[in-house]
Structures are given as C-alpha cells and as structure tokens.
Amino acid sequence: MATSIEIFKEAVKTSIKDKVAEGSILNSDIAARFYDAADLILSVAAEGGVGLEGAATPSTNPGAPEGKRMWITSTPGTYTNFSGVEVNNGELVFLIDNGTAYTKLVVPVDPVPVTTVQVAGVGKNKLDSSAFVEGNVNSSGTLDAVLPLTGWQRTARVPVVAGTTYTFSAVGFTASSSKYVVFYTASNVYISRVTITTAPPFSFTVPATATNIVINLKEPANAAPTNVQLEIGNAATAYEAYIPPVNAADTIKTNPLAASYLIDSPGNRAFITAMLNNNVTTQNVYSKNILDEENIKVGLVSSSGVILTTAGWLRSDKTPITAGSVYTFSALNYVPSTAKVLAYYTASDVYITRTSVATAPPFTFTPPAGAAYFILNLKEPTDATTPSQMQVENENVATSYVPHRKTVISQILGYDLLSSNSSSAPTTQIQALVNLYPQIYGKLQNFRKRYAGPLNATADDRVKIIMEGDSIFAREMHTTIGPVAPASYPPTFVTNNFGANLFRSLLSLERPVYSRWDKAGTFTETGTWSIETTGWDDAGTRPNDTRLSTTSAAALSFAVAAAYNRFNFVDRTDLAASTSIAIAVTGGAGKVEVKLPGATVWVEANGALLSQLEVAGTRRSNSVYARRVEFRKVGATIGTSVTITLTKPADSTKFLYWGLELISGAKPYIQLVNIARGGNTLAQLTNYIQNDLIERKPNLVLFEIPLLNMVAASQLPSYSVNWVQDFLYGDRAGNTNTWNLKTASNNWVDFEVLCVLPHFARSYFNSDGSMITQSSGYTMAEIWSAVKSFLYEKGDIPFVDMSAAFVREAESGYLGNYYNAFAGSGVNGNTLSSDGVHLNDRGTAVYAKHLCPIFDLNSI
C-alpha cells in the first residue's frame, strides 16, 4: 500500500504536468522547487499525525468529519460531501478535515509576487566590467602614479585565490599586447605584475600570498570591449553577467520579483531568501504531554485488544511510548480509583496485553517489553464532569500540566542564505533561517525534554552537551578571534570555530558566564605558575589554556560576585596531580557547599579537600580537560559575594586550573564541553572513552565521526564502519564490548547521540572537481556512504552528513567545484578552508547553518 507521501507525490506530479502543459508554470525548475517544498510541508504534517487519504473528486464521500485527515485535488467543482467546498479551475488544494467541518487550503503553484533579499553574488564571472576606470598601473604596482593615463583602462582590485588559475575573455578586444595583470597581498602590498602577450582569452595563475589583482588593458582603437569575464579555470566558457556581492557596509534592499518559491531544496542553488507575506503555514510544536486530549473518543479496548464503541467509556488514540520507561498520568475532575485500563501494542500494531489501574490519578505505569503504543481507557465519571488537563508524561511523578500541542503560525522562509556566495559577503550575514532537519527531534526525545527547560526546573537540572571528534571540532587555530574577549569564552571556543557558533546559538537555557585564568582582576596566584605545553598525553591536540604550578603550597584565590549563586571551578586532572588541595571560604563554614568530583551529594566547602589526581586504567585518559567542580552559595551568602582560596600541599605535585563557570543559580543552565582531540581516530578515542566522555554524564553527545583521520589509516569502507559500530554499539560479531555508548547510555535513556559526518578534504578531489579513486578501489564518498548505510540500518541515532552539504555549497556557483572551494585561504579567506582540510570562518559558518538550528526549539 502506498504511503501518504507517495500518494501526495504522484498527485503533485500529475498536477504539475497539467500546469506545464497549459503554460501556467514558467519552467520545470520552478515546478521542481514547489514539489520539494510541498513534500517538506507534508512531511511535517505527517509527523503530527495528519493522514493523507488520497486524491478527491466532487463525488468523493469522506463521511462525517473525524479530524486529522486531508485529501488533495485539482479537479474543479462543488465538493458537496466536503461541506460544500468550491474548487476553482486551475487550483491545487488540500481538503482538510479539522474534526468539525471540511476546509480548503489552496497550494500556490502559479507564480506569485514575493519579496526577495539579495544576499550575495554567486555567478562565475568575478569581474565587474562597469567598474573599469581610465588609468594605468605602473611597474611598481602604484595605481595611476601621476595622472590617469589616457588610452588605458584598469579594473578595481578583484579578490582571487593564490595558486588558482583564472581565464580572462572579452568580445571586441583582439590586441595581443598591452595587457597587464598586477598582484597584491591582502594588505594591498604590491607583489608583481605579468605582461600578457596573447589575445583574449588568456589564462594566468595567481602567485603565493596574492589575494587580489588589478587588470590593465590598452583601450581598443574602435569600441569598448563587451562580455568581459574573469572566471576560475584554464579555459573560457560561455559569458555570464557579473552579479554584485553584498559587502559588510552595504544596505540590503528588497525588490519585488515573480516566480520565487518556498524552498529550493533540490540543489541549494539560490542566492535569495524569499519571504512570502501572504503564504503562511501552521506548525504543531509538541510538549512533554504525549496524550492528545483533543482526540479522546468514546470507546473501550476489549480483553483481546479490539477497540469497541462502548458507551460510558473514554479512550485515547494510539500513543507512541517506549517500553520499560516510566510514565505518569494526571488529570483534573477524575477521581475514581478503579475503572482505568491501559492497552499495549507493538510497533506493527499487534495487541500485547492490557492492565487495570486501581489507584486514583496521578498514577504511574511502565509499558511492557515490545510495546510501542498504548491506548488509555477511562470510565466516564458518574457526576457528568468532564476530565480536563489530562496529561501523560515520561516522568515518575506528575508535573505541571501543559497542552499536548500548541499551534503557531509562521512564515515559510527560503533557507538558501549560502555562506559561500561571495568573497565579500560578511559572515554576520550567514545565518540559517530554519531547522533543516526537524525529524531529528524524534530520535532525541530525552534530550529535547530536558533542553526545553520545564517550568519547574532548577539549576540542578543543568543540560550538558559533549562535543566529541577530531580536529574539525577541537581546533581554534583555523578561525579568527570571536566577538567576545577570549578570557570570557568557554574553553576551546575563543575563535569563530563551530563550537563557538553553537555556544552562541544555545538560547533555550541560561548560558554561563566564563572567566579564564587571565580574566583581569579575577584570580590571585601564589607561587610560580605557567601554561603547560608538554607532558600530557594529548599535547598539541588541544589549546594550552591550563595553568599549572608545582610550587610547594601554591595557592589560588578568586572572588565570586553576588549575581552568581552557582559556580563551577574548571580544572584539569593529571597522573601527577595533588590529591588534597584544601578549599577555604573567607568567613568560614556555612557559606558555600561543594559537590566533589564523583560525589552525588553536596558537602561543606570550607575545609574540604579536592583531588586532581587521575587514576590510570583501561580506556581512561591520563588527563581530563575542562573538568567542572560544582559549588553553590547557601544561607545568607546567597546574593552576596564570596571569596574562595585553594591551596595545594607543601609538595611537588601538580595544581591545575582553567578558570570559572558562573551561573545565576535560579534556573537550569547549559554546559557545552569540547572533548574532541585533533589527529585522533576512533581507535584512539576509545582509549579515553570512560573518564573523558562517559563519566562526564552528558545529556547529548554531538559526535563528529573522525573519518578524515580514519581514512588515513585505512581506505576500506569496512574499517570505518567496524569502528563506528564498536564505538557506538559494541555488538559486532566477534568484537563485542561493554564500553560502547549505547550500553553506557542505558540504551539512549541517560544520554543520546547526534552524529555528524564531516566534510571531505580537498585532497580527495582532482582539480576538475571529480573525486579520486583511492588505491583501495574506493572513493571517499563510497566510504562515507558505507558509514551512512550502517547508521540507517541501525536506525536509532540521527546524523547530519556535512560532506553532502559542502558538495552542494561548493558547486552552487561559489568557486565552481569542491577542489577550488577548499583551497587553503587562511582563517578569513574567501574559500571554505584555511588549509585544504580544516574549516576557516566561512567553512564553520556552513556547519553552523546546518547544525545550530537543530537546537532552536522554535524551528521544528
């Protein structure tokens, strides 16, 4: 039987063919764009349980309204059985069953006026011929040293990429001499100029350190040249007009255009974002309450699982649940202690069993093994009161009621605001508009529930996200310094790397304030302190931001301002560290409590001893970076400042720290901890998995699979797939293990995982953009695909494939192909990479565009 999506696709295809035939759709590309947009809209609708019943005609009889159904049609006429809805000639409509009547939703397949915002030029032509001026560049690189030289034309400075070949072409310029290409550095220091002695088209290669050029031409004796073009490559191609970029200082203007559609999902090619002022969509945002109280019906589930329409009973729809989890039912106006039944079904809708509940709400229940759905049955109260505020939640106690869903009206926006559209487009313009992967939340339900920040949550309900991976996540050196002073950012996030982008976007919970060891006026050190650069097992793979002292009785003091009632001391463990660093609180006991590492209870801080000693063992790191030691103010100290002093014994052991993580203490907060290690494969990361990851007790692991390093070890797909299976699942035949993440997470209950497949390196491609077949006989794309196929087969870990995203980004007109787009251009260059592998500011902005909106609960 065809799925709702398949039925819908066929109906849309038929309608689009009709539209193209009659000429009311301008071209097939627009039709394809609408098709993908509508497909996405329906996917969201299907996620909320709306059933597509198929195509309708004026004679179709749907019966009485039941709710959560819809039909599609383009046949004009009066739909008598659909509340008399009229479908006009040329319309494509959804017929919606809202539970009480049928309504019509017109789908805009014909061109409609919209407002567009141009955000950057994406054309292949890099040369603005309108910017030619009369003038010359002399042999020392000076522009118009004396006067503009009559008879010559020169361009403004044009951004280029060192080591890249460009071709100049023009119509009406046939001279074989009198042409110069002049090269400059990023600070406009003259490098050299070359004389071109052939007629256009001609090619040249940009020398090292050059970032912009000026082209000089002797004016033709007859007429000005036309179709002037500068493009990447060693051959001239068909002329395209220059598209101006948006610069940081520009004012973005809007212009009305026609025939722009909702989402350009097929190729991510567009350079506009279209705001459809008169086309909106409704979206359901679901809460902790999994019971759809709006669809309670009359009926009873029999002892054999058959649903009966039995008067005097109420029943819910089938509701998804997780076997073995504890749920709580609560309600107002329902007090009977008997006459409550829970019926359970498998994922394939096979009845399992039913149980009776003999206690008044609220009550808890645990679905049996194999259960994927349940139906709640209630005997109607005899006093004619109707139960209200009915709630089923994945908790072992009842919490405050929230509706099952709330409906929001939001404009559909295009998401093709490409970070790579122009070398002049500022990264501040590169912001994702929507969550491109809304279905991911369905596999991160436990994290989503905590991250949403329930109203009764406190600072003890902190949410911890662990970033795991290799240098793609770990490094700061490939991006520019961020907008906030480095001493005020979390560890490893002081530049515009992806982690910093993610930290800035985590808005659901309180974000801590940070004070690194060098924050002015914060820390007072006693003894000799330094920044250690060697001696740890991961030297060189992480920034060296940790302070170290081996001085006898070295001490550290810091004051915590009145605004912060919770604070975490950020330190680092080591095999040679102290086991007894004394904690002293100015003013004595009764002011501050501490939860020492590994403990589950708070104790008096004054006089407590802190250990930084790391114990060697299997799958344990020699040093745990950026560990948090939790403190909280108590009693009269709350709302006042307090001073803490830490003193190590009079010995030569190590005392290490990074700084402070400061929280108001009034509400839940977010922790983003980066444990990624540059240069590591999964074979290496498993050596640290116990104390560096599992013992940190995360809520979510954002796992960048280190494929860039793994394919350097082996270019066989089975190698990467096997290690991914071992690390995540530990169930590979003959290689089972107990340290895998699924086991450690209690089958994804204690924490969940979101995988990221990284981008490709430039070295995987030929200069023409084709992918190299490795000596193993496989391309890198085939290895990536093998890992994706494995994750698809497992089905319980969501992932985002950034390699596919970057291929579309590179081929969307930016630099022509992946090889060119990933040429190393430094931290703020106009390609996507600083060195051909690691991401610069523009590259990390692409990661941010795809990944950061996943954490925006308003975009699902």
PDB file of N, CA and C in Angstrom, residues 462-469 473-474 489-493 498-500 502-504 512 570 624-628 669-677 692-693 696-703:
ATOM      1  N   ARG A 462      20.764  21.060  35.117  1.00  0.00           N
ATOM      2  CA  ARG A 462      21.641  21.536  34.042  1.00  0.00           C
ATOM      3  C   ARG A 462      21.658  20.537  32.893  1.00  0.00           C
ATOM      4  N   VAL A 463      21.881  21.031  31.681  1.00  0.00           N
ATOM      5  CA  VAL A 463      21.932  20.194  30.482  1.00  0.00           C
ATOM      6  C   VAL A 463      23.352  20.256  29.937  1.00  0.00           C
ATOM      7  N   LYS A 464      23.954  19.100  29.734  1.00  0.00           N
ATOM      8  CA  LYS A 464      25.351  19.042  29.284  1.00  0.00           C
ATOM      9  C   LYS A 464      25.429  18.426  27.895  1.00  0.00           C
ATOM     10  N   ILE A 465      26.014  19.171  26.972  1.00  0.00           N
ATOM     11  CA  ILE A 465      26.283  18.686  25.621  1.00  0.00           C
ATOM     12  C   ILE A 465      27.787  18.464  25.500  1.00  0.00           C
ATOM     13  N   ILE A 466      28.187  17.262  25.115  1.00  0.00           N
ATOM     14  CA  ILE A 466      29.599  16.940  24.907  1.00  0.00           C
ATOM     15  C   ILE A 466      29.876  16.913  23.408  1.00  0.00           C
ATOM     16  N   MET A 467      30.887  17.662  22.975  1.00  0.00           N
ATOM     17  CA  MET A 467      31.341  17.612  21.584  1.00  0.00           C
ATOM     18  C   MET A 467      32.526  16.653  21.504  1.00  0.00           C
ATOM     19  N   GLU A 468      32.365  15.589  20.739  1.00  0.00           N
ATOM     20  CA  GLU A 468      33.421  14.589  20.565  1.00  0.00           C
ATOM     21  C   GLU A 468      33.805  14.551  19.096  1.00  0.00           C
ATOM     22  N   GLY A 469      35.082  14.279  18.825  1.00  0.00           N
ATOM     23  CA  GLY A 469      35.527  14.200  17.445  1.00  0.00           C
ATOM     24  C   GLY A 469      37.016  14.432  17.336  1.00  0.00           C
ATOM     25  N   PHE A 473      36.379  19.601  15.200  1.00  0.00           N
ATOM     26  CA  PHE A 473      35.728  20.209  16.358  1.00  0.00           C
ATOM     27  C   PHE A 473      36.735  20.808  17.338  1.00  0.00           C
ATOM     28  N   ALA A 474      37.939  20.233  17.418  1.00  0.00           N
ATOM     29  CA  ALA A 474      38.852  20.580  18.506  1.00  0.00           C
ATOM     30  C   ALA A 474      39.551  21.916  18.313  1.00  0.00           C
ATOM     31  N   TYR A 489      35.220  33.509  27.191  1.00  0.00           N
ATOM     32  CA  TYR A 489      34.564  32.442  26.445  1.00  0.00           C
ATOM     33  C   TYR A 489      34.898  31.089  27.054  1.00  0.00           C
ATOM     34  N   PRO A 490      34.061  30.063  26.812  1.00  0.00           N
ATOM     35  CA  PRO A 490      34.354  28.729  27.366  1.00  0.00           C
ATOM     36  C   PRO A 490      35.632  28.159  26.774  1.00  0.00           C
ATOM     37  N   PRO A 491      36.213  27.159  27.416  1.00  0.00           N
ATOM     38  CA  PRO A 491      37.415  26.517  26.878  1.00  0.00           C
ATOM     39  C   PRO A 491      37.220  26.038  25.451  1.00  0.00           C
ATOM     40  N   THR A 492      38.182  26.316  24.604  1.00  0.00           N
ATOM     41  CA  THR A 492      38.296  25.943  23.180  1.00  0.00           C
ATOM     42  C   THR A 492      37.325  26.687  22.276  1.00  0.00           C
ATOM     43  N   PHE A 493      36.645  27.718  22.778  1.00  0.00           N
ATOM     44  CA  PHE A 493      35.664  28.418  21.950  1.00  0.00           C
ATOM     45  C   PHE A 493      35.995  29.908  21.798  1.00  0.00           C
ATOM     46  N   PHE A 498      33.373  26.071  15.064  1.00  0.00           N
ATOM     47  CA  PHE A 498      31.970  25.653  15.132  1.00  0.00           C
ATOM     48  C   PHE A 498      31.447  25.661  16.563  1.00  0.00           C
ATOM     49  N   GLY A 499      32.263  25.203  17.521  1.00  0.00           N
ATOM     50  CA  GLY A 499      31.809  25.182  18.911  1.00  0.00           C
ATOM     51  C   GLY A 499      31.385  26.541  19.408  1.00  0.00           C
ATOM     52  N   ALA A 500      32.123  27.583  19.023  1.00  0.00           N
ATOM     53  CA  ALA A 500      31.757  28.944  19.429  1.00  0.00           C
ATOM     54  C   ALA A 500      30.438  29.356  18.787  1.00  0.00           C
ATOM     55  N   LEU A 502      28.039  27.342  17.956  1.00  0.00           N
ATOM     56  CA  LEU A 502      26.987  26.602  18.641  1.00  0.00           C
ATOM     57  C   LEU A 502      26.706  27.200  20.013  1.00  0.00           C
ATOM     58  N   PHE A 503      27.742  27.546  20.758  1.00  0.00           N
ATOM     59  CA  PHE A 503      27.542  28.115  22.086  1.00  0.00           C
ATOM     60  C   PHE A 503      26.718  29.394  22.011  1.00  0.00           C
ATOM     61  N   ARG A 504      27.006  30.234  21.018  1.00  0.00           N
ATOM     62  CA  ARG A 504      26.271  31.496  20.892  1.00  0.00           C
ATOM     63  C   ARG A 504      24.807  31.269  20.523  1.00  0.00           C
ATOM     64  N   PRO A 512      26.137  30.075  30.890  1.00  0.00           N
ATOM     65  CA  PRO A 512      27.027  30.558  31.930  1.00  0.00           C
ATOM     66  C   PRO A 512      27.908  31.707  31.440  1.00  0.00           C
ATOM     67  N   VAL A 570      36.686  25.210  36.989  1.00  0.00           N
ATOM     68  CA  VAL A 570      37.089  24.434  35.815  1.00  0.00           C
ATOM     69  C   VAL A 570      38.564  24.098  35.959  1.00  0.00           C
ATOM     70  N   VAL A 624      42.029  14.626  32.200  1.00  0.00           N
ATOM     71  CA  VAL A 624      40.689  15.055  31.796  1.00  0.00           C
ATOM     72  C   VAL A 624      40.669  16.578  31.771  1.00  0.00           C
ATOM     73  N   TYR A 625      40.421  17.108  30.590  1.00  0.00           N
ATOM     74  CA  TYR A 625      40.466  18.556  30.372  1.00  0.00           C
ATOM     75  C   TYR A 625      39.124  19.192  30.682  1.00  0.00           C
ATOM     76  N   ALA A 626      39.165  20.405  31.236  1.00  0.00           N
ATOM     77  CA  ALA A 626      37.963  21.219  31.486  1.00  0.00           C
ATOM     78  C   ALA A 626      36.939  20.490  32.348  1.00  0.00           C
ATOM     79  N   ARG A 627      37.409  19.825  33.393  1.00  0.00           N
ATOM     80  CA  ARG A 627      36.515  19.199  34.363  1.00  0.00           C
ATOM     81  C   ARG A 627      35.808  20.304  35.166  1.00  0.00           C
ATOM     82  N   ARG A 628      34.563  20.065  35.552  1.00  0.00           N
ATOM     83  CA  ARG A 628      33.816  21.027  36.360  1.00  0.00           C
ATOM     84  C   ARG A 628      33.670  20.521  37.793  1.00  0.00           C
ATOM     85  N   TYR A 669      20.755  25.517  33.427  1.00  0.00           N
ATOM     86  CA  TYR A 669      21.741  26.147  32.556  1.00  0.00           C
ATOM     87  C   TYR A 669      22.332  25.114  31.607  1.00  0.00           C
ATOM     88  N   ILE A 670      23.000  25.609  30.584  1.00  0.00           N
ATOM     89  CA  ILE A 670      23.569  24.758  29.553  1.00  0.00           C
ATOM     90  C   ILE A 670      25.080  24.685  29.731  1.00  0.00           C
ATOM     91  N   GLN A 671      25.640  23.493  29.580  1.00  0.00           N
ATOM     92  CA  GLN A 671      27.089  23.310  29.533  1.00  0.00           C
ATOM     93  C   GLN A 671      27.442  22.719  28.181  1.00  0.00           C
ATOM     94  N   LEU A 672      28.374  23.360  27.484  1.00  0.00           N
ATOM     95  CA  LEU A 672      28.873  22.841  26.217  1.00  0.00           C
ATOM     96  C   LEU A 672      30.354  22.551  26.422  1.00  0.00           C
ATOM     97  N   VAL A 673      30.722  21.281  26.395  1.00  0.00           N
ATOM     98  CA  VAL A 673      32.081  20.859  26.722  1.00  0.00           C
ATOM     99  C   VAL A 673      32.696  20.182  25.503  1.00  0.00           C
ATOM    100  N   ASN A 674      33.842  20.677  25.079  1.00  0.00           N
ATOM    101  CA  ASN A 674      34.505  20.158  23.887  1.00  0.00           C
ATOM    102  C   ASN A 674      35.621  19.208  24.316  1.00  0.00           C
ATOM    103  N   ILE A 675      35.455  17.907  24.031  1.00  0.00           N
ATOM    104  CA  ILE A 675      36.482  16.928  24.371  1.00  0.00           C
ATOM    105  C   ILE A 675      37.152  16.364  23.120  1.00  0.00           C
ATOM    106  N   ALA A 676      36.879  16.967  21.949  1.00  0.00           N
ATOM    107  CA  ALA A 676      37.453  16.473  20.694  1.00  0.00           C
ATOM    108  C   ALA A 676      38.983  16.581  20.743  1.00  0.00           C
ATOM    109  N   ARG A 677      39.655  15.670  20.044  1.00  0.00           N
ATOM    110  CA  ARG A 677      41.116  15.625  20.043  1.00  0.00           C
ATOM    111  C   ARG A 677      41.621  15.572  18.599  1.00  0.00           C
ATOM    112  N   ASP A 692      36.794  10.441  30.008  1.00  0.00           N
ATOM    113  CA  ASP A 692      36.693  11.696  29.274  1.00  0.00           C
ATOM    114  C   ASP A 692      35.299  11.925  28.716  1.00  0.00           C
ATOM    115  N   LEU A 693      34.512  10.872  28.553  1.00  0.00           N
ATOM    116  CA  LEU A 693      33.176  11.039  27.996  1.00  0.00           C
ATOM    117  C   LEU A 693      32.108  10.490  28.941  1.00  0.00           C
ATOM    118  N   ARG A 696      31.542  11.971  32.447  1.00  0.00           N
ATOM    119  CA  ARG A 696      31.089  13.364  32.485  1.00  0.00           C
ATOM    120  C   ARG A 696      29.564  13.459  32.557  1.00  0.00           C
ATOM    121  N   LYS A 697      28.876  12.349  32.341  1.00  0.00           N
ATOM    122  CA  LYS A 697      27.412  12.257  32.433  1.00  0.00           C
ATOM    123  C   LYS A 697      26.730  13.312  31.534  1.00  0.00           C
ATOM    124  N   PRO A 698      26.910  13.176  30.223  1.00  0.00           N
ATOM    125  CA  PRO A 698      26.268  14.124  29.299  1.00  0.00           C
ATOM    126  C   PRO A 698      24.781  13.837  29.140  1.00  0.00           C
ATOM    127  N   ASN A 699      24.062  14.793  28.565  1.00  0.00           N
ATOM    128  CA  ASN A 699      22.693  14.569  28.111  1.00  0.00           C
ATOM    129  C   ASN A 699      22.657  14.322  26.606  1.00  0.00           C
ATOM    130  N   LEU A 700      23.645  14.879  25.916  1.00  0.00           N
ATOM    131  CA  LEU A 700      23.739  14.684  24.464  1.00  0.00           C
ATOM    132  C   LEU A 700      25.211  14.663  24.090  1.00  0.00           C
ATOM    133  N   VAL A 701      25.580  13.722  23.224  1.00  0.00           N
ATOM    134  CA  VAL A 701      26.915  13.688  22.642  1.00  0.00           C
ATOM    135  C   VAL A 701      26.787  14.104  21.177  1.00  0.00           C
ATOM    136  N   LEU A 702      27.360  15.243  20.838  1.00  0.00           N
ATOM    137  CA  LEU A 702      27.413  15.698  19.450  1.00  0.00           C
ATOM    138  C   LEU A 702      28.708  15.143  18.882  1.00  0.00           C
ATOM    139  N   PHE A 703      28.592  14.084  18.102  1.00  0.00           N
ATOM    140  CA  PHE A 703      29.732  13.229  17.749  1.00  0.00           C
ATOM    141  C   PHE A 703      30.120  13.424  16.290  1.00  0.00           C
TER     142      PHE A 703
END
